[in-house]
């Protein structure tokens, strides 16, 4: 495991704090998968430069420090602008966020409204509505974070949000082509490796891994790079605009894409909602709600489209720092 020792990295900006981040040596890897959901295909080779990435998702403790320092108000705490939601009834527009709250009886697994509720007053301080709080959850990932909230935190911290390629490369932990971040077995030796759903989603949550909702960010084993929660717990924002599929492999080894950035904003809109022009970014990693019977997206290759204005009780983020001079990038001393 390689760690950043920023005191000796002269080619990074002085105001970047990466002492708790993990250094990821750049390289080529096979991104995506041809064996699961169509948006993960085609599997293709890409190259990424070296970078640093947060060891864990940003926690409630860290986000609280940001809010205390800046006075930031999250998108879930602001009443939406009616101009962005043509046709929406006035009573439907209020400050709140999506909370997982399944109905007592689920009749249609294609209707996500049977387990998601836009709950008034739900936000990062009140993850399950006004009666809830984050006492005792300082080490849990912050949730109810929109893309703009995540980007604001990253700017404050002197960091950035990862690209999809950077995130997936880091999640694989040095394994190229393996199914999960730790190998090809979901539960090697019967051991739970990530906070995901056990039971029949969304009505039966067995909680066999010890958690029904989010878990502390270091509750499960790290991957080969020493990164925690790259799989499960919460989905994580990336900076790439959503595309319905990956680009195909380059025809020649010389032409492998370097630091790819996905598609354009115009192509990211949801074609099922032509009147609502909210662009979408790529989420990675799956969450504690991903289950074998419903959403097998607890894998590095998995991806999901999320509107930039949307926040939920299972979406968070982590940050990266990129080398100022990639050609001179070197691994700092192991810590």
PDB file of N, CA, C and O in Angstrom, residues 279-328:
ATOM      1  N   UNK A 279     -28.983  17.623 -16.219  1.00  0.00           N
ATOM      2  CA  UNK A 279     -27.917  16.700 -16.664  1.00  0.00           C
ATOM      3  C   UNK A 279     -27.592  15.685 -15.581  1.00  0.00           C
ATOM      4  O   UNK A 279     -27.897  15.874 -14.396  1.00  0.00           O
ATOM      5  N   UNK A 280     -26.945  14.591 -16.003  1.00  0.00           N
ATOM      6  CA  UNK A 280     -26.642  13.495 -15.085  1.00  0.00           C
ATOM      7  C   UNK A 280     -25.138  13.195 -15.078  1.00  0.00           C
ATOM      8  O   UNK A 280     -24.467  13.290 -16.100  1.00  0.00           O
ATOM      9  N   UNK A 281     -24.651  12.841 -13.903  1.00  0.00           N
ATOM     10  CA  UNK A 281     -23.266  12.409 -13.728  1.00  0.00           C
ATOM     11  C   UNK A 281     -23.233  10.909 -13.429  1.00  0.00           C
ATOM     12  O   UNK A 281     -24.256  10.286 -13.143  1.00  0.00           O
ATOM     13  N   UNK A 282     -22.041  10.340 -13.479  1.00  0.00           N
ATOM     14  CA  UNK A 282     -21.851   8.912 -13.212  1.00  0.00           C
ATOM     15  C   UNK A 282     -21.612   8.686 -11.721  1.00  0.00           C
ATOM     16  O   UNK A 282     -20.740   9.325 -11.118  1.00  0.00           O
ATOM     17  N   UNK A 283     -22.386   7.776 -11.134  1.00  0.00           N
ATOM     18  CA  UNK A 283     -22.116   7.267  -9.793  1.00  0.00           C
ATOM     19  C   UNK A 283     -21.408   5.921  -9.906  1.00  0.00           C
ATOM     20  O   UNK A 283     -21.645   5.166 -10.843  1.00  0.00           O
ATOM     21  N   UNK A 284     -20.572   5.623  -8.910  1.00  0.00           N
ATOM     22  CA  UNK A 284     -19.841   4.359  -8.902  1.00  0.00           C
ATOM     23  C   UNK A 284     -19.906   3.694  -7.526  1.00  0.00           C
ATOM     24  O   UNK A 284     -20.081   4.347  -6.505  1.00  0.00           O
ATOM     25  N   UNK A 285     -19.763   2.360  -7.521  1.00  0.00           N
ATOM     26  CA  UNK A 285     -19.513   1.615  -6.304  1.00  0.00           C
ATOM     27  C   UNK A 285     -20.658   0.869  -5.672  1.00  0.00           C
ATOM     28  O   UNK A 285     -20.456   0.032  -4.818  1.00  0.00           O
ATOM     29  N   UNK A 286     -21.900   1.192  -6.047  1.00  0.00           N
ATOM     30  CA  UNK A 286     -23.013   0.535  -5.387  1.00  0.00           C
ATOM     31  C   UNK A 286     -23.190   1.043  -3.965  1.00  0.00           C
ATOM     32  O   UNK A 286     -22.474   1.928  -3.489  1.00  0.00           O
ATOM     33  N   UNK A 287     -24.161   0.469  -3.238  1.00  0.00           N
ATOM     34  CA  UNK A 287     -24.449   0.940  -1.887  1.00  0.00           C
ATOM     35  C   UNK A 287     -24.941  -0.200  -1.011  1.00  0.00           C
ATOM     36  O   UNK A 287     -25.034  -1.355  -1.451  1.00  0.00           O
ATOM     37  N   UNK A 288     -25.320   0.138   0.218  1.00  0.00           N
ATOM     38  CA  UNK A 288     -25.871  -0.854   1.136  1.00  0.00           C
ATOM     39  C   UNK A 288     -27.231  -1.371   0.684  1.00  0.00           C
ATOM     40  O   UNK A 288     -27.757  -2.314   1.264  1.00  0.00           O
ATOM     41  N   UNK A 289     -27.793  -0.772  -0.367  1.00  0.00           N
ATOM     42  CA  UNK A 289     -29.086  -1.215  -0.898  1.00  0.00           C
ATOM     43  C   UNK A 289     -28.934  -2.120  -2.117  1.00  0.00           C
ATOM     44  O   UNK A 289     -29.938  -2.591  -2.650  1.00  0.00           O
ATOM     45  N   UNK A 290     -27.723  -2.365  -2.571  1.00  0.00           N
ATOM     46  CA  UNK A 290     -27.517  -3.253  -3.717  1.00  0.00           C
ATOM     47  C   UNK A 290     -27.626  -4.709  -3.272  1.00  0.00           C
ATOM     48  O   UNK A 290     -26.973  -5.125  -2.311  1.00  0.00           O
ATOM     49  N   UNK A 291     -28.457  -5.475  -3.985  1.00  0.00           N
ATOM     50  CA  UNK A 291     -28.748  -6.856  -3.586  1.00  0.00           C
ATOM     51  C   UNK A 291     -28.604  -7.797  -4.774  1.00  0.00           C
ATOM     52  O   UNK A 291     -28.830  -7.398  -5.918  1.00  0.00           O
ATOM     53  N   UNK A 292     -28.257  -9.049  -4.523  1.00  0.00           N
ATOM     54  CA  UNK A 292     -28.135 -10.008  -5.633  1.00  0.00           C
ATOM     55  C   UNK A 292     -29.409 -10.170  -6.444  1.00  0.00           C
ATOM     56  O   UNK A 292     -29.342 -10.439  -7.644  1.00  0.00           O
ATOM     57  N   UNK A 293     -30.584  -9.983  -5.827  1.00  0.00           N
ATOM     58  CA  UNK A 293     -31.831 -10.184  -6.554  1.00  0.00           C
ATOM     59  C   UNK A 293     -32.307  -8.938  -7.284  1.00  0.00           C
ATOM     60  O   UNK A 293     -33.291  -8.991  -8.024  1.00  0.00           O
ATOM     61  N   UNK A 294     -31.628  -7.805  -7.086  1.00  0.00           N
ATOM     62  CA  UNK A 294     -32.159  -6.575  -7.688  1.00  0.00           C
ATOM     63  C   UNK A 294     -31.103  -5.710  -8.367  1.00  0.00           C
ATOM     64  O   UNK A 294     -31.255  -5.345  -9.520  1.00  0.00           O
ATOM     65  N   UNK A 295     -30.048  -5.351  -7.668  1.00  0.00           N
ATOM     66  CA  UNK A 295     -29.065  -4.399  -8.195  1.00  0.00           C
ATOM     67  C   UNK A 295     -27.671  -4.919  -7.914  1.00  0.00           C
ATOM     68  O   UNK A 295     -27.090  -4.607  -6.889  1.00  0.00           O
ATOM     69  N   UNK A 296     -27.125  -5.698  -8.827  1.00  0.00           N
ATOM     70  CA  UNK A 296     -25.812  -6.306  -8.618  1.00  0.00           C
ATOM     71  C   UNK A 296     -24.695  -5.327  -9.003  1.00  0.00           C
ATOM     72  O   UNK A 296     -23.783  -5.654  -9.758  1.00  0.00           O
ATOM     73  N   UNK A 297     -24.788  -4.137  -8.453  1.00  0.00           N
ATOM     74  CA  UNK A 297     -23.830  -3.103  -8.834  1.00  0.00           C
ATOM     75  C   UNK A 297     -22.781  -2.865  -7.748  1.00  0.00           C
ATOM     76  O   UNK A 297     -22.220  -1.778  -7.643  1.00  0.00           O
ATOM     77  N   UNK A 298     -22.490  -3.902  -6.969  1.00  0.00           N
ATOM     78  CA  UNK A 298     -21.440  -3.812  -5.959  1.00  0.00           C
ATOM     79  C   UNK A 298     -20.124  -4.305  -6.562  1.00  0.00           C
ATOM     80  O   UNK A 298     -19.455  -5.188  -6.023  1.00  0.00           O
ATOM     81  N   UNK A 299     -19.748  -3.715  -7.702  1.00  0.00           N
ATOM     82  CA  UNK A 299     -18.557  -4.119  -8.444  1.00  0.00           C
ATOM     83  C   UNK A 299     -17.871  -2.872  -9.004  1.00  0.00           C
ATOM     84  O   UNK A 299     -18.532  -1.870  -9.291  1.00  0.00           O
ATOM     85  N   UNK A 300     -16.549  -2.899  -9.217  1.00  0.00           N
ATOM     86  CA  UNK A 300     -15.866  -1.723  -9.764  1.00  0.00           C
ATOM     87  C   UNK A 300     -16.396  -1.272 -11.119  1.00  0.00           C
ATOM     88  O   UNK A 300     -16.414  -0.077 -11.401  1.00  0.00           O
ATOM     89  N   UNK A 301     -16.814  -2.219 -11.973  1.00  0.00           N
ATOM     90  CA  UNK A 301     -17.271  -1.846 -13.320  1.00  0.00           C
ATOM     91  C   UNK A 301     -18.658  -1.220 -13.331  1.00  0.00           C
ATOM     92  O   UNK A 301     -19.030  -0.549 -14.294  1.00  0.00           O
ATOM     93  N   UNK A 302     -19.435  -1.426 -12.265  1.00  0.00           N
ATOM     94  CA  UNK A 302     -20.823  -0.954 -12.250  1.00  0.00           C
ATOM     95  C   UNK A 302     -20.880   0.565 -12.270  1.00  0.00           C
ATOM     96  O   UNK A 302     -19.987   1.248 -11.766  1.00  0.00           O
ATOM     97  N   UNK A 303     -21.969   1.080 -12.837  1.00  0.00           N
ATOM     98  CA  UNK A 303     -22.144   2.531 -12.954  1.00  0.00           C
ATOM     99  C   UNK A 303     -23.627   2.852 -12.947  1.00  0.00           C
ATOM    100  O   UNK A 303     -24.455   2.019 -13.287  1.00  0.00           O
ATOM    101  N   UNK A 304     -23.938   4.071 -12.570  1.00  0.00           N
ATOM    102  CA  UNK A 304     -25.338   4.477 -12.482  1.00  0.00           C
ATOM    103  C   UNK A 304     -25.446   5.960 -12.817  1.00  0.00           C
ATOM    104  O   UNK A 304     -24.564   6.751 -12.466  1.00  0.00           O
ATOM    105  N   UNK A 305     -26.528   6.346 -13.486  1.00  0.00           N
ATOM    106  CA  UNK A 305     -26.759   7.751 -13.834  1.00  0.00           C
ATOM    107  C   UNK A 305     -27.510   8.446 -12.712  1.00  0.00           C
ATOM    108  O   UNK A 305     -28.520   7.935 -12.226  1.00  0.00           O
ATOM    109  N   UNK A 306     -27.041   9.625 -12.315  1.00  0.00           N
ATOM    110  CA  UNK A 306     -27.704  10.385 -11.256  1.00  0.00           C
ATOM    111  C   UNK A 306     -27.829  11.852 -11.670  1.00  0.00           C
ATOM    112  O   UNK A 306     -26.836  12.503 -12.016  1.00  0.00           O
ATOM    113  N   UNK A 307     -29.053  12.406 -11.658  1.00  0.00           N
ATOM    114  CA  UNK A 307     -29.207  13.838 -11.944  1.00  0.00           C
ATOM    115  C   UNK A 307     -28.405  14.667 -10.952  1.00  0.00           C
ATOM    116  O   UNK A 307     -28.349  14.342  -9.757  1.00  0.00           O
ATOM    117  N   UNK A 308     -27.802  15.740 -11.424  1.00  0.00           N
ATOM    118  CA  UNK A 308     -26.887  16.505 -10.579  1.00  0.00           C
ATOM    119  C   UNK A 308     -27.595  17.195  -9.420  1.00  0.00           C
ATOM    120  O   UNK A 308     -26.954  17.569  -8.430  1.00  0.00           O
ATOM    121  N   UNK A 309     -28.919  17.361  -9.515  1.00  0.00           N
ATOM    122  CA  UNK A 309     -29.650  18.029  -8.443  1.00  0.00           C
ATOM    123  C   UNK A 309     -30.167  17.055  -7.385  1.00  0.00           C
ATOM    124  O   UNK A 309     -30.764  17.472  -6.389  1.00  0.00           O
ATOM    125  N   UNK A 310     -29.976  15.765  -7.596  1.00  0.00           N
ATOM    126  CA  UNK A 310     -30.596  14.754  -6.754  1.00  0.00           C
ATOM    127  C   UNK A 310     -29.670  14.325  -5.619  1.00  0.00           C
ATOM    128  O   UNK A 310     -28.476  14.104  -5.817  1.00  0.00           O
ATOM    129  N   UNK A 311     -30.257  14.201  -4.433  1.00  0.00           N
ATOM    130  CA  UNK A 311     -29.537  13.666  -3.286  1.00  0.00           C
ATOM    131  C   UNK A 311     -30.393  12.581  -2.658  1.00  0.00           C
ATOM    132  O   UNK A 311     -31.619  12.625  -2.736  1.00  0.00           O
ATOM    133  N   UNK A 312     -29.740  11.602  -2.055  1.00  0.00           N
ATOM    134  CA  UNK A 312     -30.452  10.465  -1.480  1.00  0.00           C
ATOM    135  C   UNK A 312     -29.755   9.996  -0.210  1.00  0.00           C
ATOM    136  O   UNK A 312     -28.638  10.431   0.099  1.00  0.00           O
ATOM    137  N   UNK A 313     -30.390   9.061   0.478  1.00  0.00           N
ATOM    138  CA  UNK A 313     -29.826   8.519   1.709  1.00  0.00           C
ATOM    139  C   UNK A 313     -28.767   7.457   1.451  1.00  0.00           C
ATOM    140  O   UNK A 313     -28.268   6.859   2.403  1.00  0.00           O
ATOM    141  N   UNK A 314     -28.392   7.239   0.180  1.00  0.00           N
ATOM    142  CA  UNK A 314     -27.350   6.234  -0.100  1.00  0.00           C
ATOM    143  C   UNK A 314     -26.314   6.721  -1.102  1.00  0.00           C
ATOM    144  O   UNK A 314     -25.630   5.921  -1.733  1.00  0.00           O
ATOM    145  N   UNK A 315     -26.147   8.041  -1.222  1.00  0.00           N
ATOM    146  CA  UNK A 315     -25.147   8.608  -2.136  1.00  0.00           C
ATOM    147  C   UNK A 315     -24.223   9.545  -1.372  1.00  0.00           C
ATOM    148  O   UNK A 315     -24.674  10.441  -0.653  1.00  0.00           O
ATOM    149  N   UNK A 316     -22.912   9.309  -1.522  1.00  0.00           N
ATOM    150  CA  UNK A 316     -21.895  10.166  -0.941  1.00  0.00           C
ATOM    151  C   UNK A 316     -20.807  10.442  -1.964  1.00  0.00           C
ATOM    152  O   UNK A 316     -21.058  10.444  -3.170  1.00  0.00           O
ATOM    153  N   UNK A 317     -19.561  10.609  -1.503  1.00  0.00           N
ATOM    154  CA  UNK A 317     -18.465  10.929  -2.438  1.00  0.00           C
ATOM    155  C   UNK A 317     -17.131  10.842  -1.731  1.00  0.00           C
ATOM    156  O   UNK A 317     -17.048  10.765  -0.509  1.00  0.00           O
ATOM    157  N   UNK A 318     -16.067  10.829  -2.523  1.00  0.00           N
ATOM    158  CA  UNK A 318     -14.702  11.009  -2.034  1.00  0.00           C
ATOM    159  C   UNK A 318     -13.951  11.848  -3.059  1.00  0.00           C
ATOM    160  O   UNK A 318     -14.430  12.051  -4.181  1.00  0.00           O
ATOM    161  N   UNK A 319     -12.759  12.308  -2.711  1.00  0.00           N
ATOM    162  CA  UNK A 319     -12.038  13.261  -3.554  1.00  0.00           C
ATOM    163  C   UNK A 319     -10.695  12.702  -4.025  1.00  0.00           C
ATOM    164  O   UNK A 319     -10.187  11.713  -3.494  1.00  0.00           O
ATOM    165  N   UNK A 320     -10.127  13.390  -5.022  1.00  0.00           N
ATOM    166  CA  UNK A 320      -8.803  13.054  -5.540  1.00  0.00           C
ATOM    167  C   UNK A 320      -7.944  14.308  -5.625  1.00  0.00           C
ATOM    168  O   UNK A 320      -8.444  15.437  -5.580  1.00  0.00           O
ATOM    169  N   UNK A 321      -6.658  14.094  -5.742  1.00  0.00           N
ATOM    170  CA  UNK A 321      -5.685  15.128  -6.083  1.00  0.00           C
ATOM    171  C   UNK A 321      -4.839  14.568  -7.208  1.00  0.00           C
ATOM    172  O   UNK A 321      -4.357  13.437  -7.125  1.00  0.00           O
ATOM    173  N   UNK A 322      -4.690  15.340  -8.256  1.00  0.00           N
ATOM    174  CA  UNK A 322      -3.912  14.881  -9.416  1.00  0.00           C
ATOM    175  C   UNK A 322      -2.531  15.505  -9.401  1.00  0.00           C
ATOM    176  O   UNK A 322      -2.337  16.614  -8.894  1.00  0.00           O
ATOM    177  N   UNK A 323      -1.576  14.810  -9.996  1.00  0.00           N
ATOM    178  CA  UNK A 323      -0.213  15.321 -10.073  1.00  0.00           C
ATOM    179  C   UNK A 323      -0.173  16.564 -10.942  1.00  0.00           C
ATOM    180  O   UNK A 323      -0.768  16.615 -12.009  1.00  0.00           O
ATOM    181  N   UNK A 324       0.556  17.585 -10.473  1.00  0.00           N
ATOM    182  CA  UNK A 324       0.709  18.796 -11.272  1.00  0.00           C
ATOM    183  C   UNK A 324       1.524  18.526 -12.512  1.00  0.00           C
ATOM    184  O   UNK A 324       1.339  19.148 -13.541  1.00  0.00           O
ATOM    185  N   UNK A 325       2.449  17.582 -12.400  1.00  0.00           N
ATOM    186  CA  UNK A 325       3.298  17.202 -13.536  1.00  0.00           C
ATOM    187  C   UNK A 325       3.313  15.681 -13.610  1.00  0.00           C
ATOM    188  O   UNK A 325       4.168  15.029 -13.016  1.00  0.00           O
ATOM    189  N   UNK A 326       2.342  15.089 -14.310  1.00  0.00           N
ATOM    190  CA  UNK A 326       2.241  13.629 -14.317  1.00  0.00           C
ATOM    191  C   UNK A 326       3.518  12.925 -14.770  1.00  0.00           C
ATOM    192  O   UNK A 326       3.841  11.839 -14.285  1.00  0.00           O
ATOM    193  N   UNK A 327       4.266  13.546 -15.699  1.00  0.00           N
ATOM    194  CA  UNK A 327       5.462  12.887 -16.211  1.00  0.00           C
ATOM    195  C   UNK A 327       6.536  12.735 -15.130  1.00  0.00           C
ATOM    196  O   UNK A 327       7.405  11.876 -15.212  1.00  0.00           O
ATOM    197  N   UNK A 328       6.476  13.606 -14.118  1.00  0.00           N
ATOM    198  CA  UNK A 328       7.468  13.500 -13.045  1.00  0.00           C
ATOM    199  C   UNK A 328       6.905  12.834 -11.816  1.00  0.00           C
ATOM    200  O   UNK A 328       7.557  12.797 -10.783  1.00  0.00           O
TER     201      UNK A 328
END
